[in-house]
């Protein structure tokens, strides 16, 4: 099935069509305004989007995603050969690839890097217990042997955050000392809170396939990319309006009209991500599934989204875990479990759970993301109507990330996520991540989802997973949201995506 | 005199020790955890425990405190968790923009406030005096970041005269950096000038009614000499105090203004460190800021000796 992904339906304002015919030329320096200073450039140790966006120009992984979110080879020569029982992955590596320190990339580097990844990266630790052995067969081949089939492995190796980046085998220090990758750009200078300066790596050897999403040929047309932190959203917006930045990341959607007639064009990435109210299935009132179902019945997601984003072009009231266009899209289990807004049904469920009303409920949220807070306010009112005694705890993001680790401190917290190309990696599906949803049904469904490489079987298995999410309500999927950024009109070849990339991008002369 | 200086130095050491201890405790008891911030909301408790161990945050608060004191005694402010560099180096990098922003802002404030303050006092009750008092009240009531946003909107966005934000890219010249500092310095300088203007006017009014001014005029001295030499010199002590305090506030980081204009200064560093709970940077930066306050106060007290021979310690 040829997929047409909704997320690439960037706004018509992204007038790249005329430029697409122009022959890209080498040269030019661009300033990219980012939401702040990245906590690190080591893309293994964090899943922060900002780190992924910047570091993907420096480091590369064995696999990546094409424009349809299919896994595609990057440093691997091709997709892996998988044994019939699904436990042995043989990966051929590209030859002639050179690190920024001019050393050759080979299987020794891959084995060392994957070892580091399994020790340091959240995603690596997730797979580590399943990995029996990683070995270099020859300088251009590695073999990964698993204890059980795990079909999500190639996707896991393809992410650009918490990423299995390839580093020289002798430069595996933690914390990272030297920033050496194989990417089309290399780090020239980093001045924290001022700029991160990347320059073209002239010895970069692009793949021969045509560029598609993050896959295929990566050609460094620009001489230099400078990532400039501008933590204040108003400053980023004014910089975009004044034409100070070639690309401006993460702008407040409600300010989109300010870009009209300015020196930058709006880039609206629809279905950029999805919002969730994650529930504490381990401790407190929401450990009881009936009470979680009461929360689900009480809420009106459409009102929550309207309060958070205003104009409907900035959000989509959609219950399915993936939007239309993704192979994982399905309506299974959504009907009757999404956007219900039925206070009486919720009260009935509370009574069935043996609880007296008002039932105390703590919603933990932060104003780091204003839309989280606005959504929480509306949710609180709906929950009060349903008989909950809601206590809003509004804290800064650092406090929130700490508190959610302690199940005794919260019942619901609000967060968001991009649409992950591999559904097995959706955070709530792991019983050890915050929320701690662990039932025999979901464990079985996940075993089926990860135990087969057959695409049709996997799609069916994910349908079961989605219906369990709706039936057991470990979280409420609130809906999808759009992301706004801005680009200079002269920036051509730009592909709107959750992690903006600047290879294959050039400046019009 | 020497005895006084030694007493002050001893006092400074005690103050700094208290600052170190109080900041250390406050930072540790504030909710939030650098490991949780670094790993994000999807981290498992085990991930966080592992990272805390790698960062040395799993040790008891007492052990961490004594290790920190030991580091400080060796002149080491620690290592930033997020920047992956020594705190001293991070502070040194941020010192330059903050230092020049302070000097630039103070220069703008003095150029505006001193002549107007002196003239307003000299022509007390005149239109200039009333207008300057009104404008000083207005400027004192405006937050510098708001003024910065307004300047940004009109001067940078509409007319493209100055850049919206930043401190110049790689290889930027000194002049280019000053060019980037102009708008934030104007915002801070205009707001700071209000306080300096009011102190200058009040202080000048005090001395202008003194007997020695009347004597100077009776001797037939030129009015310019009476005002600028006899009156201003004696009015300088409170003005110096307010200048010193303004400088201290600016050096410690015009926090919001630096953030709004994306300046990589000390204020910006402290804000991002607090948001990320980068303990070593928060501790190191606050220690340096407290040290600067103490030193500036000490320097001002010493300057009194030069300005006013009657002052004796």
Coordinates of C-alpha atoms in Angstrom, one line a residue, chain A residues 98-104 168 170-171 178 180-181 186 201:
Chain A
X98 CA 35.0 7.5 7.0
X99 CA 34.7 9.0 10.5
X100 CA 35.3 12.7 11.0
X101 CA 38.7 11.8 12.5
X102 CA 39.5 10.1 9.1
X103 CA 39.5 6.6 10.5
X104 CA 37.6 3.9 8.6
X168 CA 34.8 5.1 16.5
X170 CA 38.4 3.8 20.5
X171 CA 36.2 6.8 21.2
X178 CA 35.1 13.9 21.2
X180 CA 33.1 12.2 16.0
X181 CA 30.6 10.7 13.7
X186 CA 31.0 17.7 11.5
X201 CA 32.4 16.9 6.0

